[in-house]
Amino acid sequence: FHSVFFMVTGEATYERVAEVVENAPDDYLLKPFKPYALEERLTKALTRKRVLAPIHRLMEGNRLDHAGTACRAMVERAGAYWIEAARVGAELALHHDDLNAAQAYYTQVLNARPAPWARLGQAYIAQARGNSALQVRLEVGSRIPIAATAMGRAWLAALPQDRRAEVMEQLAGRAGDRWPVSLVWLILVA
């Protein structure tokens, strides 16, 4: 929590950016960039670290209940970096098996702005609350993103090879220059 992990890369493809995000940097910047952009992004990352430092110190001291309380207070103030505090708070709530608290964080964030990690958290909670396998109930005529969901990919894999090639060609046509498939784009247009 004491260092800033900042990545600078020339790779702008979806796959490369996704790899960067999986490494959880504090921020990243695509080349080419102006020096002021680097300074601005580093300043923001350092400020975020400073603002969240009290929470991180509590976590380092294994005072997770106090860290959760600090997250809730920061979220309630809705000041700078409250969304990051909500993310940490949700993770701490899940660590304590408090699904209701985690759900409250995710809902509050999603009411403020789209956040894929919060949507994923809600899906995890929905699955964790069930006592059986996750079920999907679809209405007649519902659409499932083929390339962006496990169900869609399973359907695609089960197709005969010639039909699968035809569907893949249609997906590539819809994606245009975003092919190979950008999952974010497919989720947005599905």
Short mmCIF file of C-alpha atoms in Angstrom, two decimals:
data_model
loop_
_atom_site.label_atom_id
_atom_site.label_comp_id
_atom_site.label_asym_id
_atom_site.label_seq_id
_atom_site.Cartn_x
_atom_site.Cartn_y
_atom_site.Cartn_z
CA PHE A 1 0.00 0.00 0.00
CA HIS A 2 3.01 2.31 0.30
CA SER A 3 4.15 2.31 -3.32
CA VAL A 4 2.44 3.45 -6.48
CA PHE A 5 2.26 0.80 -9.18
CA PHE A 6 2.01 2.73 -12.44
CA MET A 7 2.30 1.14 -15.87
CA VAL A 8 3.27 2.90 -19.07
CA THR A 9 2.71 0.87 -22.21
CA GLY A 10 2.57 1.22 -25.95
CA GLU A 11 0.13 -1.67 -26.23
CA ALA A 12 -3.36 -0.34 -26.89
CA THR A 13 -5.18 -3.54 -27.88
CA TYR A 14 -8.03 -4.71 -25.67
CA GLU A 15 -6.16 -7.88 -24.73
CA ARG A 16 -3.06 -5.96 -23.58
CA VAL A 17 -5.05 -3.40 -21.62
CA ALA A 18 -6.99 -6.24 -19.96
CA GLU A 19 -3.67 -7.85 -18.97
CA VAL A 20 -2.55 -4.56 -17.43
CA VAL A 21 -5.77 -4.25 -15.45
CA GLU A 22 -5.41 -7.83 -14.17
CA ASN A 23 -2.11 -6.77 -12.56
CA ALA A 24 -4.07 -4.12 -10.60
CA PRO A 25 -1.88 -1.08 -11.16
CA ASP A 26 -2.82 2.16 -9.46
CA ASP A 27 -3.05 3.60 -12.95
CA TYR A 28 -1.69 3.15 -16.46
CA LEU A 29 -0.90 5.38 -19.39
CA LEU A 30 -0.75 4.55 -23.07
CA LYS A 31 2.14 5.80 -25.20
CA PRO A 32 2.59 8.27 -26.71
CA PHE A 33 1.69 10.75 -24.00
CA LYS A 34 2.55 14.29 -22.97
CA PRO A 35 4.70 14.81 -19.86
CA TYR A 36 1.88 16.73 -18.16
CA ALA A 37 -0.38 13.68 -18.58
CA LEU A 38 2.09 11.49 -16.72
CA GLU A 39 2.46 14.09 -13.97
CA GLU A 40 -1.31 14.47 -13.66
CA ARG A 41 -1.94 10.72 -13.45
CA LEU A 42 0.88 10.15 -10.97
CA THR A 43 -0.36 13.02 -8.80
CA LYS A 44 -3.85 11.53 -8.76
CA ALA A 45 -2.50 8.06 -7.88
CA LEU A 46 -0.39 9.50 -5.04
CA THR A 47 -3.34 11.52 -3.74
CA ARG A 48 -5.58 8.44 -3.82
CA LYS A 49 -2.93 6.49 -1.86
CA ARG A 50 -2.71 9.30 0.69
CA VAL A 51 -6.49 9.56 1.12
CA LEU A 52 -6.91 5.78 1.49
CA ALA A 53 -3.79 5.37 3.68
CA PRO A 54 -5.70 5.24 7.00
CA ILE A 55 -7.78 2.33 5.71
CA HIS A 56 -4.71 0.53 4.40
CA ARG A 57 -2.85 0.99 7.70
CA LEU A 58 -5.77 -0.58 9.57
CA MET A 59 -5.75 -3.48 7.13
CA GLU A 60 -1.99 -3.94 7.51
CA GLY A 61 -2.49 -4.07 11.28
CA ASN A 62 -5.15 -6.76 10.76
CA ARG A 63 -7.80 -4.45 12.19
CA LEU A 64 -10.25 -5.33 9.47
CA ASP A 65 -13.39 -4.34 11.42
CA HIS A 66 -11.96 -0.86 11.95
CA ALA A 67 -10.93 -0.69 8.29
CA GLY A 68 -14.51 -1.53 7.32
CA THR A 69 -15.80 1.23 9.58
CA ALA A 70 -13.35 3.69 8.03
CA CYS A 71 -14.53 2.67 4.53
CA ARG A 72 -18.16 3.21 5.49
CA ALA A 73 -17.35 6.66 6.92
CA MET A 74 -15.50 7.68 3.76
CA VAL A 75 -18.35 6.44 1.55
CA GLU A 76 -20.95 8.27 3.66
CA ARG A 77 -18.97 11.53 3.34
CA ALA A 78 -18.94 10.96 -0.44
CA GLY A 79 -15.70 12.88 -0.68
CA ALA A 80 -12.78 12.22 -2.96
CA TYR A 81 -12.15 8.56 -3.70
CA TRP A 82 -15.30 7.31 -1.99
CA ILE A 83 -15.80 4.80 -4.81
CA GLU A 84 -12.37 3.28 -4.12
CA ALA A 85 -13.27 3.15 -0.41
CA ALA A 86 -16.53 1.41 -1.34
CA ARG A 87 -14.61 -1.19 -3.31
CA VAL A 88 -12.32 -1.93 -0.37
CA GLY A 89 -15.32 -1.90 1.98
CA ALA A 90 -17.16 -4.42 -0.19
CA GLU A 91 -14.12 -6.70 -0.25
CA LEU A 92 -13.84 -6.48 3.54
CA ALA A 93 -17.57 -7.19 3.92
CA LEU A 94 -17.22 -10.27 1.72
CA HIS A 95 -14.21 -11.35 3.80
CA HIS A 96 -16.52 -11.25 6.85
CA ASP A 97 -19.32 -13.01 4.92
CA ASP A 98 -21.52 -9.91 5.26
CA LEU A 99 -23.27 -10.14 1.91
CA ASN A 100 -25.78 -7.41 2.77
CA ALA A 101 -23.05 -4.85 3.48
CA ALA A 102 -21.17 -5.78 0.31
CA GLN A 103 -24.41 -5.53 -1.70
CA ALA A 104 -25.04 -2.06 -0.25
CA TYR A 105 -21.59 -0.89 -1.38
CA TYR A 106 -22.04 -2.31 -4.89
CA THR A 107 -25.50 -0.78 -5.25
CA GLN A 108 -24.32 2.63 -4.08
CA VAL A 109 -21.44 2.62 -6.56
CA LEU A 110 -23.65 1.48 -9.44
CA ASN A 111 -26.15 4.21 -8.64
CA ALA A 112 -23.30 6.71 -9.08
CA ARG A 113 -21.62 5.32 -12.22
CA PRO A 114 -21.13 2.13 -14.24
CA ALA A 115 -18.50 -0.08 -12.60
CA PRO A 116 -17.96 -3.58 -14.00
CA TRP A 117 -16.32 -4.74 -10.75
CA ALA A 118 -19.47 -3.76 -8.82
CA ARG A 119 -21.70 -5.62 -11.28
CA LEU A 120 -19.46 -8.65 -10.92
CA GLY A 121 -19.70 -8.31 -7.13
CA GLN A 122 -23.48 -8.29 -7.33
CA ALA A 123 -23.42 -11.42 -9.47
CA TYR A 124 -21.13 -13.11 -6.93
CA ILE A 125 -23.51 -12.21 -4.10
CA ALA A 126 -26.53 -13.49 -6.04
CA GLN A 127 -24.74 -16.79 -6.58
CA ALA A 128 -23.50 -16.97 -2.98
CA ARG A 129 -27.02 -16.44 -1.61
CA GLY A 130 -28.43 -19.32 -3.62
CA ASN A 131 -28.42 -22.85 -2.31
CA SER A 132 -28.23 -24.40 -5.74
CA ALA A 133 -26.53 -23.80 -9.04
CA LEU A 134 -26.96 -20.37 -10.53
CA GLN A 135 -30.04 -20.25 -12.71
CA VAL A 136 -30.90 -17.89 -15.48
CA ARG A 137 -34.55 -17.31 -16.27
CA LEU A 138 -35.01 -15.76 -19.65
CA GLU A 139 -38.13 -14.45 -21.29
CA VAL A 140 -39.02 -15.57 -24.78
CA GLY A 141 -37.01 -13.45 -27.18
CA SER A 142 -34.27 -12.63 -24.67
CA ARG A 143 -30.82 -12.13 -26.12
CA ILE A 144 -27.62 -13.53 -24.67
CA PRO A 145 -24.27 -12.10 -25.80
CA ILE A 146 -22.65 -15.03 -27.57
CA ALA A 147 -18.98 -14.16 -27.21
CA ALA A 148 -19.29 -12.36 -23.86
CA THR A 149 -21.04 -15.01 -21.74
CA ALA A 150 -20.24 -18.56 -20.75
CA MET A 151 -23.69 -19.63 -21.91
CA GLY A 152 -23.14 -18.00 -25.30
CA ARG A 153 -19.70 -19.56 -25.67
CA ALA A 154 -21.07 -22.98 -24.71
CA TRP A 155 -23.78 -22.62 -27.37
CA LEU A 156 -21.14 -21.57 -29.89
CA ALA A 157 -18.91 -24.53 -29.02
CA ALA A 158 -21.82 -26.96 -29.45
CA LEU A 159 -22.60 -25.78 -32.99
CA PRO A 160 -21.47 -27.78 -36.00
CA GLN A 161 -18.23 -26.35 -37.35
CA ASP A 162 -19.77 -24.82 -40.49
CA ARG A 163 -22.55 -23.08 -38.51
CA ARG A 164 -20.01 -21.89 -35.89
CA ALA A 165 -17.86 -20.36 -38.67
CA GLU A 166 -20.95 -18.58 -40.03
CA VAL A 167 -21.85 -17.15 -36.59
CA MET A 168 -18.24 -16.08 -35.96
CA GLU A 169 -18.25 -14.29 -39.31
CA GLN A 170 -21.44 -12.45 -38.33
CA LEU A 171 -19.91 -11.45 -34.98
CA ALA A 172 -16.78 -10.20 -36.72
CA GLY A 173 -18.94 -8.17 -39.10
CA ARG A 174 -20.78 -6.54 -36.21
CA ALA A 175 -17.54 -5.83 -34.32
CA GLY A 176 -15.86 -4.23 -37.32
CA ASP A 177 -12.37 -3.05 -36.45
CA ARG A 178 -12.89 -4.22 -32.85
CA TRP A 179 -12.32 -7.82 -33.96
CA PRO A 180 -10.96 -10.00 -32.43
CA VAL A 181 -13.79 -9.57 -30.02
CA SER A 182 -13.73 -6.79 -27.48
CA LEU A 183 -15.78 -8.18 -24.60
CA VAL A 184 -16.61 -4.72 -23.33
CA TRP A 185 -18.01 -3.77 -26.73
CA LEU A 186 -20.05 -6.98 -26.97
CA ILE A 187 -21.52 -6.46 -23.52
CA LEU A 188 -22.48 -2.88 -24.40
CA VAL A 189 -24.18 -3.76 -27.68
CA ALA A 190 -25.83 -6.97 -26.52
#
